[in-house]
XYZ file of C-alpha atoms in Angstrom:
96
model
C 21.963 12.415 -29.973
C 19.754 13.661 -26.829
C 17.245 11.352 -27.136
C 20.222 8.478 -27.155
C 21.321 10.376 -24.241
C 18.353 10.252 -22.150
C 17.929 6.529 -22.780
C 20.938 5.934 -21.739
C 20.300 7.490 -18.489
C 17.406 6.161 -17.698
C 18.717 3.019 -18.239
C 21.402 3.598 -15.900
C 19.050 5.168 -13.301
C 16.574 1.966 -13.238
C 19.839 -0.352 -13.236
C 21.051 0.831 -10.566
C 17.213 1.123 -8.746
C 16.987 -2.623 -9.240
C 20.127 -3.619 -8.231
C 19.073 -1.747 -4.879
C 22.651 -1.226 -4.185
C 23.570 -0.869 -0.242
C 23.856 2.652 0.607
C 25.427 4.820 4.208
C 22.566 5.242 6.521
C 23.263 9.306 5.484
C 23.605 8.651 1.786
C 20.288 9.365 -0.150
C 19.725 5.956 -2.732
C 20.382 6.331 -6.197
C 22.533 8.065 -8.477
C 23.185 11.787 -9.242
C 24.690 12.384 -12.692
C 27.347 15.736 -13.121
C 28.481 16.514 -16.594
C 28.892 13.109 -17.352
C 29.927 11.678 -13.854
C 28.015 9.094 -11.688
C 27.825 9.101 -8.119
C 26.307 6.281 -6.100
C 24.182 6.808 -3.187
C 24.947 10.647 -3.004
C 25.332 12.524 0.213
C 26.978 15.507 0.810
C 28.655 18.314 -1.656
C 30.234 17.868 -5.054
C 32.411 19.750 -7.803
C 30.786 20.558 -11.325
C 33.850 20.315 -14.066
C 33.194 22.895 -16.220
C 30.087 24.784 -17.219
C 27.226 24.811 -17.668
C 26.228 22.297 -15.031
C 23.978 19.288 -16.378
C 22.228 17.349 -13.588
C 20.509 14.662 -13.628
C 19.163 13.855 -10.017
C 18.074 9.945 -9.846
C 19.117 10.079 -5.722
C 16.274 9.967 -3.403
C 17.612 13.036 -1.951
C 16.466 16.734 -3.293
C 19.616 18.429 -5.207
C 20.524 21.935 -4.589
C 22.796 23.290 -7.344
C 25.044 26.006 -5.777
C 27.172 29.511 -7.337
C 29.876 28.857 -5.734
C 32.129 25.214 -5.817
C 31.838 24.392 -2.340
C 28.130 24.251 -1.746
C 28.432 27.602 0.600
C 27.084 29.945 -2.253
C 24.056 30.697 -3.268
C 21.327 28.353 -4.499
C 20.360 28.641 -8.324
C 18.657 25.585 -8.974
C 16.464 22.782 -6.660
C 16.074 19.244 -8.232
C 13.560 17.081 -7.083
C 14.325 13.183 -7.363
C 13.476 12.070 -10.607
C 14.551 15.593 -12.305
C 16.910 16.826 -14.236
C 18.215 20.480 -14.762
C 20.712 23.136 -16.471
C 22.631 25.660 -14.387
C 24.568 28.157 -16.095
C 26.721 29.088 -13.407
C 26.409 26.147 -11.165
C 29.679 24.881 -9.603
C 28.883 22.329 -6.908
C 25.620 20.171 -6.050
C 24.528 18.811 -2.764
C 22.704 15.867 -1.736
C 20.983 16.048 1.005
C-alpha cells in the first residue's frame, strides 16, 4: 500500500511540475501534501487534521512543521523541497 502511495504522489507532484501552473508572485510553485490534502502553489500557514502530521513538501518553498495550529509554536520539523516527513505532534505547516 505505501509503495502505491508514493507513486501516486509523485505522479501528482511531476503533473502538476509540468503543467507549470501560474502561481501569486508570494506563493512558492508546487504542491504541499497534508494528511491527504493538496495545496497548489503554497504560501503562508495551514491546519494539519488530525495527527500525526504526514507531509509531503513538492513546493519550491522550505516547510516548517509547527506545535501549535497556527504556525506561532514551536518548530518540530524543516522540509526541504522535494522531502517528505512525519510529525507527531505537528498541527500547522508553513510555506514560506
Amino acid at each position: 500500500m505505501g509503495r502505491i502511495t508514493a507513486t501516486l504522489v509523485s505522479l501528482t507532484v511531476a503533473g502538476v511540475l509540468v503543467t507549470g501552473a501560474p502561481a501569486d508572485a508570494d506563493a512558492a510553485t508546487g504542491v504541499l501534501f497534508i494528511n491527504g490534502k493538496t495545496y497548489h502553489n503554497p504560501s503562508g500557514c495551514y491546519p494539519v487534521d488530525g495527527s500525526p502530521a504526514y507531509v509531503f513538501n513538492g513546493a519550491r518553498g522550505v516547510a516548517f512543521i509547527h506545535d501549535g495550529p497556527k504556525c506561532d509554536a514551536e518548530i518540530n520539523a524543516v522540509l526541504l523541497p522535494g522531502h517528505a516527513g512525519v510529525s507527531k505532534y505537528g498541527k500547522s505547516v508553513f510555506v514560506g
